[in-house]
Tab-separated table of C-alpha atoms and ligand atoms in Angstrom:
chain	number	residue	atom	x	y	z
A	1	MET	CA	66.983	128.900	65.086
A	2	ILE	CA	69.149	126.335	63.280
A	3	THR	CA	71.271	124.370	65.726
A	4	THR	CA	72.524	121.708	63.333
A	5	GLY	CA	71.332	119.685	60.339
A	6	PRO	CA	71.810	116.329	58.575
A	7	MET	CA	74.455	117.693	56.193
A	8	TYR	CA	76.449	119.593	58.796
A	9	ARG	CA	79.848	118.352	59.890
A	10	THR	CA	82.591	120.597	61.142
A	11	PHE	CA	85.221	120.534	58.407
A	12	ASP	CA	88.609	118.967	58.623
A	13	ASN	CA	91.040	119.527	55.740
A	14	ALA	CA	89.732	116.535	53.773
A	15	LEU	CA	86.072	117.604	54.043
A	16	LEU	CA	87.018	121.166	53.169
A	17	CYS	CA	88.848	120.060	50.006
A	18	GLN	CA	85.967	117.772	49.039
A	19	HIS	CA	83.519	120.645	49.491
A	20	LEU	CA	85.497	123.044	47.315
A	21	ALA	CA	86.222	120.418	44.658
A	22	ALA	CA	82.445	119.981	44.228
A	23	LEU	CA	82.043	123.689	43.428
A	24	PRO	CA	83.218	124.095	39.819
A	25	HIS	CA	83.477	127.911	39.958
A	26	ILE	CA	85.686	127.669	43.056
A	27	ALA	CA	87.791	124.756	41.777
A	28	VAL	CA	88.498	126.694	38.568
A	29	ARG	CA	89.512	129.745	40.556
A	30	LEU	CA	91.983	127.666	42.604
A	31	GLY	CA	93.295	125.751	39.594
A	32	GLY	CA	95.116	122.422	39.544
A	33	ALA	CA	93.699	119.409	41.384
A	34	PRO	CA	92.555	119.207	45.016
A	35	ASP	CA	95.840	117.500	45.899
A	36	ASP	CA	97.625	120.688	44.817
A	37	TRP	CA	95.651	122.900	47.213
A	38	GLU	CA	97.251	124.201	50.374
A	39	ILE	CA	95.057	124.821	53.376
A	40	ALA	CA	95.939	127.168	56.234
A	41	GLU	CA	93.625	127.616	59.197
A	42	VAL	CA	93.560	131.311	60.035
A	43	SER	CA	90.669	131.524	62.545
A	44	ASP	CA	91.082	134.779	64.440
A	45	GLY	CA	87.646	135.921	65.646
A	46	ASN	CA	85.721	134.492	68.589
A	47	LEU	CA	83.053	132.553	66.730
A	48	ASN	CA	83.975	130.673	63.545
A	49	MET	CA	86.498	128.525	61.734
A	50	VAL	CA	88.326	130.270	58.872
A	51	TRP	CA	90.727	128.841	56.309
A	52	ILE	CA	92.695	130.232	53.385
A	53	VAL	CA	92.910	127.697	50.552
A	54	ARG	CA	95.544	128.290	47.887
A	55	GLY	CA	95.782	126.592	44.510
A	56	PRO	CA	98.156	127.122	41.592
A	57	ASP	CA	95.882	129.817	40.093
A	58	GLY	CA	94.314	131.581	43.050
A	59	ALA	CA	93.103	131.545	46.632
A	60	VAL	CA	89.791	131.670	48.497
A	61	CYS	CA	88.778	132.244	52.089
A	62	VAL	CA	86.384	129.713	53.640
A	63	LYS	CA	84.399	130.266	56.821
A	64	GLN	CA	82.251	127.731	58.661
A	65	SER	CA	80.018	128.186	61.687
A	66	LEU	CA	80.614	125.956	64.680
A	67	PRO	CA	77.782	124.781	66.944
A	68	HIS	CA	79.440	126.782	69.710
A	69	VAL	CA	81.564	129.873	70.276
A	70	ARG	CA	84.991	128.976	68.838
A	71	VAL	CA	86.884	130.297	71.816
A	72	ASP	CA	84.488	128.702	74.331
A	73	PRO	CA	83.075	125.288	73.298
A	74	SER	CA	80.803	125.254	76.365
A	75	TRP	CA	78.903	128.265	74.928
A	76	LYS	CA	76.531	126.494	72.518
A	77	MET	CA	75.261	128.404	69.526
A	78	PRO	CA	73.103	127.797	66.427
A	79	LEU	CA	74.838	127.670	63.062
A	80	ASP	CA	72.899	130.260	61.091
A	81	ARG	CA	75.357	133.143	61.556
A	82	THR	CA	77.192	132.447	58.277
A	83	ALA	CA	73.805	132.676	56.509
A	84	PHE	CA	73.418	136.225	57.829
A	85	GLU	CA	76.942	137.075	56.751
A	86	ALA	CA	76.126	135.789	53.250
A	87	ALA	CA	72.908	137.831	53.195
A	88	TYR	CA	74.814	140.904	54.360
A	89	LEU	CA	77.395	140.520	51.593
A	90	ARG	CA	74.649	140.058	49.002
A	91	ASP	CA	73.158	143.411	50.019
A	92	VAL	CA	76.300	145.417	50.732
A	93	ALA	CA	79.122	144.148	48.478
A	94	PRO	CA	77.500	145.534	45.296
A	95	LEU	CA	77.312	148.965	46.954
A	96	VAL	CA	80.948	149.112	48.090
A	97	PRO	CA	82.777	146.444	46.043
A	98	ASP	CA	86.199	147.976	46.655
A	99	LEU	CA	85.724	148.029	50.435
A	100	THR	CA	84.612	144.476	51.227
A	101	THR	CA	84.919	140.967	49.770
A	102	ALA	CA	82.833	139.396	47.034
A	103	LEU	CA	80.638	136.453	48.090
A	104	LEU	CA	81.699	133.488	45.960
A	105	ASP	CA	79.521	130.755	47.447
A	106	PHE	CA	77.296	129.924	50.400
A	107	ASP	CA	76.186	126.415	51.390
A	108	ALA	CA	73.109	126.734	53.586
A	109	GLU	CA	73.240	123.105	54.736
A	110	ARG	CA	76.872	123.029	55.802
A	111	PHE	CA	76.914	126.720	56.820
A	112	VAL	CA	79.995	127.367	54.716
A	113	LEU	CA	80.789	130.705	53.175
A	114	VAL	CA	83.436	131.203	50.472
A	115	VAL	CA	84.734	134.688	49.753
A	116	GLU	CA	87.715	136.062	47.880
A	117	ALA	CA	90.922	135.670	49.871
A	118	LEU	CA	92.527	138.855	51.086
A	119	THR	CA	96.238	138.308	50.808
A	120	PRO	CA	98.651	139.676	51.895
A	121	HIS	CA	96.265	141.753	54.008
A	122	VAL	CA	96.408	141.850	57.805
A	123	VAL	CA	93.761	142.598	60.412
A	124	LEU	CA	93.659	146.352	61.070
A	125	ARG	CA	93.905	145.849	64.841
A	126	THR	CA	97.099	143.843	64.335
A	127	ALA	CA	98.503	146.580	62.077
A	128	LEU	CA	97.618	149.271	64.621
A	129	CYS	CA	99.191	147.315	67.470
A	130	ALA	CA	102.336	146.928	65.353
A	131	ARG	CA	102.159	150.667	64.504
A	132	SER	CA	102.333	149.686	60.845
A	133	ALA	CA	98.889	150.664	59.475
A	134	THR	CA	98.941	152.928	56.421
A	135	PRO	CA	97.005	156.185	57.021
A	136	GLY	CA	93.717	156.526	55.155
A	137	PHE	CA	91.743	153.615	56.583
A	138	GLY	CA	89.474	155.944	58.575
A	139	ALA	CA	88.275	157.697	55.438
A	140	ALA	CA	87.753	154.333	53.736
A	141	ILE	CA	85.512	153.154	56.575
A	142	GLY	CA	83.668	156.495	56.508
A	143	ARG	CA	82.942	155.875	52.849
A	144	PHE	CA	81.883	152.307	53.561
A	145	VAL	CA	79.418	153.275	56.297
A	146	GLY	CA	78.161	156.415	54.523
A	147	ARG	CA	77.238	154.626	51.287
A	148	SER	CA	76.062	151.296	52.687
A	149	SER	CA	73.828	152.986	55.271
A	150	VAL	CA	72.007	155.405	52.938
A	151	MET	CA	71.546	152.719	50.276
A	152	THR	CA	70.119	150.133	52.703
A	153	SER	CA	67.766	152.582	54.408
A	154	LEU	CA	64.343	154.043	53.699
A	155	LEU	CA	66.192	156.763	51.785
A	156	ASN	CA	66.681	154.360	48.855
A	157	GLY	CA	63.812	152.505	47.203
A	158	PRO	CA	60.211	152.016	48.247
A	159	PHE	CA	59.500	151.130	51.857
A	160	GLU	CA	58.410	147.592	50.986
A	161	GLY	CA	62.023	146.626	50.212
A	162	MET	CA	63.230	148.037	53.505
A	163	MET	CA	60.517	146.209	55.444
A	164	GLN	CA	61.678	142.931	53.857
A	165	ARG	CA	65.276	143.712	54.781
A	166	ILE	CA	64.305	144.507	58.352
A	167	ALA	CA	62.389	141.221	58.605
A	168	ARG	CA	65.203	139.168	57.029
A	169	PHE	CA	67.867	140.414	59.414
A	170	ALA	CA	65.544	140.563	62.441
A	171	ALA	CA	65.953	136.771	62.489
A	172	ASN	CA	69.624	137.219	63.439
A	173	THR	CA	68.587	137.027	67.071
A	174	THR	CA	71.486	134.909	68.336
A	175	LEU	CA	74.160	137.426	67.466
A	176	THR	CA	71.945	140.398	68.291
A	177	ARG	CA	71.534	138.835	71.747
A	178	ILE	CA	75.336	138.674	72.075
A	179	THR	CA	75.590	142.375	71.237
A	180	VAL	CA	72.822	143.397	73.628
A	181	ASP	CA	74.353	141.321	76.440
A	182	LEU	CA	78.086	141.734	75.934
A	183	VAL	CA	78.176	145.332	74.669
A	184	MET	CA	75.198	146.987	76.324
A	185	THR	CA	74.337	145.110	79.503
A	186	ASP	CA	76.954	142.894	81.201
A	187	PRO	CA	79.591	145.613	81.734
A	188	PHE	CA	77.018	147.684	83.636
A	189	CYS	CA	75.978	145.031	86.144
A	190	ALA	CA	79.272	143.390	87.237
A	191	HIS	CA	78.236	140.254	85.311
A	192	PRO	CA	80.356	137.099	85.813
A	193	ARG	CA	81.166	137.139	82.081
A	194	ASN	CA	83.069	140.419	82.571
A	195	ARG	CA	86.819	140.136	82.869
A	196	PRO	CA	88.180	143.283	84.488
A	197	MET	CA	91.902	143.244	85.295
A	198	ARG	CA	91.791	141.792	88.761
A	199	PRO	CA	92.530	143.155	91.283
A	200	GLU	CA	93.381	146.511	89.662
A	201	LEU	CA	90.013	147.220	88.040
A	202	THR	CA	87.549	145.309	90.199
A	203	ALA	CA	86.541	148.466	92.085
A	204	LEU	CA	86.030	150.284	88.801
A	205	GLU	CA	83.759	147.500	87.543
A	206	GLN	CA	81.679	147.762	90.728
A	207	GLU	CA	81.561	151.540	90.423
A	208	LEU	CA	80.198	151.236	86.881
A	209	ALA	CA	77.528	148.827	88.096
A	210	ALA	CA	76.424	151.314	90.769
A	211	ASP	CA	76.266	154.322	88.453
A	212	VAL	CA	72.609	155.208	87.882
A	213	ALA	CA	73.253	157.801	85.162
A	214	LEU	CA	75.288	155.249	83.256
A	215	ALA	CA	72.598	152.592	83.667
A	216	ARG	CA	70.015	155.000	82.232
A	217	ALA	CA	72.251	155.882	79.288
A	218	ALA	CA	72.858	152.188	78.559
A	219	ALA	CA	69.114	151.453	78.745
A	220	ALA	CA	68.354	154.310	76.321
A	221	LEU	CA	70.959	152.954	73.887
A	222	ARG	CA	69.549	149.421	74.096
A	223	GLN	CA	66.187	150.919	73.215
A	224	ARG	CA	67.756	152.805	70.320
A	225	PHE	CA	69.679	149.770	69.042
A	226	LEU	CA	66.719	147.402	69.134
A	227	GLY	CA	63.991	149.879	68.195
A	228	THR	CA	65.489	151.977	65.372
A	229	PRO	CA	65.962	149.953	62.179
A	230	GLN	CA	67.442	152.897	60.278
A	231	ALA	CA	69.703	150.941	57.885
A	232	LEU	CA	71.457	147.600	57.520
A	233	LEU	CA	74.336	147.593	59.993
A	234	HIS	CA	77.519	145.568	59.864
A	235	GLY	CA	76.926	145.108	63.566
A	236	ASP	CA	80.513	144.390	64.669
A	237	LEU	CA	82.596	147.101	63.016
A	238	HIS	CA	85.666	147.041	65.222
A	239	THR	CA	89.245	147.051	63.989
A	240	GLY	CA	89.296	143.229	64.064
A	241	SER	CA	86.596	143.208	61.343
A	242	ILE	CA	88.719	145.181	58.890
A	243	MET	CA	91.664	143.982	56.830
A	244	VAL	CA	94.261	146.240	55.297
A	245	HIS	CA	97.146	146.084	52.895
A	246	GLY	CA	98.651	149.484	52.262
A	247	GLN	CA	95.722	151.653	51.237
A	248	ASP	CA	93.479	148.713	50.376
A	249	VAL	CA	90.865	148.520	53.146
A	250	ARG	CA	88.244	145.738	53.353
A	251	VAL	CA	85.429	145.182	55.811
A	252	ILE	CA	84.913	141.502	56.674
A	253	ASP	CA	82.828	139.446	59.129
A	254	GLY	CA	79.293	140.764	58.578
A	255	GLU	CA	77.685	137.971	60.606
A	256	PHE	CA	76.248	140.389	63.206
A	257	ALA	CA	74.253	142.194	60.505
A	258	VAL	CA	70.928	143.627	61.621
A	259	CYS	CA	68.914	146.738	60.810
A	260	GLY	CA	69.592	149.353	63.450
A	261	PRO	CA	70.850	152.889	64.081
A	262	VAL	CA	73.780	153.838	61.835
A	263	GLY	CA	75.500	155.452	64.823
A	264	PHE	CA	76.082	151.949	66.191
A	265	ASP	CA	78.554	151.036	63.420
A	266	CYS	CA	80.137	154.502	63.599
A	267	GLY	CA	80.440	154.278	67.384
A	268	GLN	CA	82.065	150.835	67.322
A	269	PHE	CA	84.663	151.965	64.811
A	270	VAL	CA	85.493	155.235	66.551
A	271	ALA	CA	85.610	153.487	69.941
A	272	ASN	CA	88.215	151.037	68.712
A	273	LEU	CA	90.311	153.892	67.313
A	274	ALA	CA	90.036	155.634	70.682
A	275	ILE	CA	91.028	152.477	72.531
A	276	ASN	CA	94.148	152.058	70.413
A	277	ALA	CA	95.085	155.723	70.873
A	278	ILE	CA	94.701	155.506	74.662
A	279	ALA	CA	96.248	152.039	74.988
A	280	ASP	CA	99.291	153.037	72.940
A	281	PRO	CA	99.882	156.756	73.434
A	282	GLY	CA	103.169	156.426	71.576
A	283	SER	CA	101.270	155.988	68.305
A	284	ASP	CA	99.040	158.608	66.669
A	285	LEU	CA	97.960	156.261	63.863
A	286	ALA	CA	94.470	155.573	65.198
A	287	LEU	CA	93.910	159.014	66.706
A	288	ASN	CA	94.642	160.693	63.382
A	289	GLU	CA	91.912	158.695	61.628
A	290	ILE	CA	88.965	159.856	63.762
A	291	VAL	CA	88.336	163.199	62.023
A	292	PRO	CA	88.918	161.820	58.481
A	293	PHE	CA	86.494	158.977	59.223
A	294	TRP	CA	83.690	161.369	60.062
A	295	ALA	CA	84.517	163.784	57.212
A	296	ALA	CA	84.408	160.908	54.712
A	297	PHE	CA	81.190	159.607	56.237
A	298	LEU	CA	79.534	163.021	55.743
A	299	ALA	CA	80.847	163.400	52.185
A	300	GLU	CA	79.794	159.891	51.137
A	301	THR	CA	76.393	160.306	52.765
A	302	GLU	CA	75.888	163.416	50.640
A	303	ARG	CA	76.918	161.581	47.457
A	304	ALA	CA	74.756	158.535	48.184
A	305	TRP	CA	71.828	160.757	49.175
A	306	ALA	CA	71.965	162.378	45.729
A	307	GLU	CA	72.148	158.984	43.991
A	308	ALA	CA	69.426	157.193	45.975
A	309	ARG	CA	66.175	156.696	44.082
A	310	GLY	CA	62.540	155.867	44.621
A	311	SER	CA	62.335	156.576	48.335
A	312	ASP	CA	58.944	157.056	49.937
A	313	ILE	CA	60.567	159.580	52.251
A	314	HIS	CA	61.080	161.887	49.291
A	315	ALA	CA	58.076	160.799	47.211
A	316	GLY	CA	54.916	162.730	46.580
A	317	ILE	CA	56.608	166.047	47.151
A	318	HIS	CA	56.997	168.087	44.016
A	319	ALA	CA	59.138	170.989	42.994
A	320	GLY	CA	57.849	174.070	44.722
A	321	ALA	CA	56.389	172.079	47.604
A	322	GLY	CA	59.560	172.110	49.650
A	323	MET	CA	61.371	168.775	49.442
A	324	ALA	CA	62.740	169.098	45.950
A	325	ASP	CA	64.716	172.224	46.639
A	326	PRO	CA	68.375	171.723	47.572
A	327	ALA	CA	68.125	173.625	50.846
A	328	THR	CA	65.377	171.314	52.113
A	329	GLN	CA	67.358	168.244	51.049
A	330	ALA	CA	70.422	169.611	52.819
A	331	ALA	CA	68.415	170.269	55.979
A	332	LEU	CA	67.069	166.697	55.967
A	333	ARG	CA	70.537	165.307	55.408
A	334	THR	CA	71.998	167.396	58.186
A	335	ALA	CA	69.320	166.132	60.577
A	336	TRP	CA	70.099	162.519	59.526
A	337	CYS	CA	73.837	163.020	60.127
A	338	ASP	CA	73.346	164.904	63.412
A	339	GLY	CA	71.217	162.067	64.762
A	340	ILE	CA	73.877	159.544	63.731
A	341	TYR	CA	76.587	161.638	65.412
A	342	ALA	CA	74.598	161.735	68.672
A	343	ASP	CA	74.093	157.955	68.563
A	344	MET	CA	77.757	157.418	67.708
A	345	LEU	CA	78.901	159.084	70.938
A	346	GLY	CA	76.814	156.808	73.140
A	347	PHE	CA	77.581	153.591	71.289
A	348	ALA	CA	81.286	154.477	71.323
A	349	GLY	CA	81.060	154.830	75.101
A	350	LEU	CA	79.485	151.376	75.427
A	351	GLU	CA	82.068	149.778	73.132
A	352	ILE	CA	85.037	151.304	74.943
A	353	ILE	CA	83.772	150.001	78.276
A	354	ARG	CA	83.008	146.485	77.070
A	355	ARG	CA	86.362	146.123	75.266
A	356	THR	CA	88.108	147.258	78.462
A	357	ILE	CA	86.392	145.210	81.200
A	358	GLY	CA	83.897	142.957	79.371
A	359	TYR	CA	84.031	139.462	77.883
A	360	ALA	CA	85.639	140.263	74.515
A	361	GLN	CA	88.639	142.436	75.309
A	362	VAL	CA	91.239	143.669	72.865
A	363	ALA	CA	94.958	143.209	72.355
A	364	ASP	CA	95.659	146.945	72.106
A	365	TYR	CA	96.143	147.277	75.865
A	366	ALA	CA	99.179	144.960	75.714
A	367	ALA	CA	101.141	148.027	74.534
A	368	ALA	CA	101.516	149.152	78.154
A	369	PRO	CA	104.960	148.531	79.677
A	370	ASP	CA	103.596	147.014	82.914
A	371	ARG	CA	100.364	146.091	84.710
A	372	ALA	CA	100.087	149.350	86.650
A	373	GLU	CA	100.371	151.436	83.502
A	374	GLU	CA	97.963	149.137	81.646
A	375	ALA	CA	95.385	149.557	84.434
A	376	ALA	CA	95.889	153.346	84.311
A	377	ARG	CA	95.300	153.399	80.541
A	378	ARG	CA	92.219	151.213	80.871
A	379	SER	CA	90.873	153.534	83.605
A	380	ARG	CA	91.417	156.597	81.414
A	381	ALA	CA	89.573	154.912	78.549
A	382	ILE	CA	86.660	154.133	80.867
A	383	GLY	CA	86.679	157.745	82.092
A	384	LEU	CA	86.303	158.982	78.512
A	385	ALA	CA	83.558	156.425	77.848
A	386	ARG	CA	81.575	157.547	80.900
A	387	ARG	CA	81.687	161.139	79.697
A	388	LEU	CA	80.533	160.070	76.243
A	389	LEU	CA	77.573	158.323	77.828
A	390	VAL	CA	76.473	160.849	80.430
A	391	GLN	CA	77.728	164.187	79.029
A	392	PRO	CA	77.366	163.803	75.252
A	393	ALA	CA	76.690	167.537	74.852
A	394	ALA	CA	80.351	168.149	75.728
A	395	PHE	CA	81.365	166.503	72.418
A	396	GLY	CA	79.669	168.896	70.020
A	397	ASP	CA	81.796	168.101	66.977
A	398	ILE	CA	84.245	165.496	65.766
A	399	GLY	CA	87.267	167.690	66.498
A	400	THR	CA	86.210	167.951	70.134
A	401	LEU	CA	85.836	164.189	70.280
A	402	ALA	CA	89.313	163.624	68.809
A	403	ARG	CA	90.828	166.111	71.277
A	404	ALA	CA	89.098	164.341	74.169
A	405	VAL	CA	90.606	161.045	73.006
A	406	ALA	CA	94.035	162.708	72.864
A	407	ASP	CA	93.545	164.157	76.362
A	408	ALA	CA	92.567	160.726	77.701
A	409	ARG	CA	96.078	159.517	76.867
A	410	GLY	CA	97.432	161.457	79.836
A	411	ASP	CA	101.145	162.136	79.872
A	412	ALA	CA	102.260	158.581	79.202
A	413	VAL	CA	104.188	157.728	76.056
B	501	SR1	C1	81.033	135.513	72.004
B	501	SR1	S1	81.360	136.603	70.736
B	501	SR1	C2	82.189	137.931	71.444
B	501	SR1	C3	82.454	139.053	70.522
B	501	SR1	O1	83.169	138.618	69.378
B	501	SR1	C4	82.598	139.178	68.205
B	501	SR1	O2	83.536	139.607	67.287
B	501	SR1	C5	81.736	140.319	68.694
B	501	SR1	O3	82.488	141.488	68.870
B	501	SR1	C6	81.241	139.768	69.971
B	501	SR1	O4	80.721	140.754	70.835
B	502	MG	MG1	84.283	138.808	63.858
């Protein structure tokens, strides 16, 4: 665990400029001289500092870890998270170059990451809250998860490579701890870090903490998350980790990367679509992306499955022995996707609950006209999440899930 180091200093504008000026490939990209560069701090997430630096010829995005949570300096934290984001981009960006950012530089002593700047993109959550997102982002994320998951799993390449990947990202314990605590544990035990709307939702928080079926479902999902290194996950795939400009869709912020069940990424994304749909029933933008997301995920999984090579899962089985025939491949793929769908339901339930009463809540609920209506929308979201966790069999296909999200909007508009 790296807490700090001799070269680490949190950047101010002068240090940031000095850092970039010493990187010839970045300085050339920006153009001009350091005095010509404009720096804008655009930190938006909970953890890190982020700047956009613009020069006469181009722009870059710079991210630096802080020795604490950005939004809570009393919550101390090691610096290594940008190293995991860099490692994630090294593995994933070549697989889906049009759906994320290229890694331009990483300084492992100052914990500084430089990626291409996404301008004039906006955060997808912001676009959804403004009801201005361009349809199609769900399918783009389905493609992103479908390809990146197959290609970073045991389905692609010999198992030795996957074991190394699992070991590399298993060291991302600080952020994995945040996920286990904030997403999967605190909301189910009335933890002081929770922030339910008080007094409207205090009783609901206590009810969740007393619900044995829910506690068992959460425990099973913790087991699944920590004990099933199926593929390299983004690990924080909510609508705040996606930037959009028209139909250009880019996944950012891979610092929570870890090998785990693919349904975790799917569940986080779908949950945040569901939250937006329930929080703002006057907009169908998020709701309408749920089915296309899953359809694109299935289609891209099929394509990537056909392109993957050298897997020990498929090795040693020859034509005529079963695995080489298309029907057997299709059966294996269907089982893979069905398992991911089942996981997705549960992880979506966890994510909806934590974003509604937990530590890291979301802006979507501000769409409500008043506190009473906001509390009602939050309660309906929690009701859907509970069903996802304790009655998953009721959501047999993606259309049923989308209809349940629509129903959870009640009559409000
Ligand atoms: C203390 S970090 C809180 C949340 O912000 C990140 O984006 C993750 O979603 C994390 O759970
Ligand atoms: Mg983030």
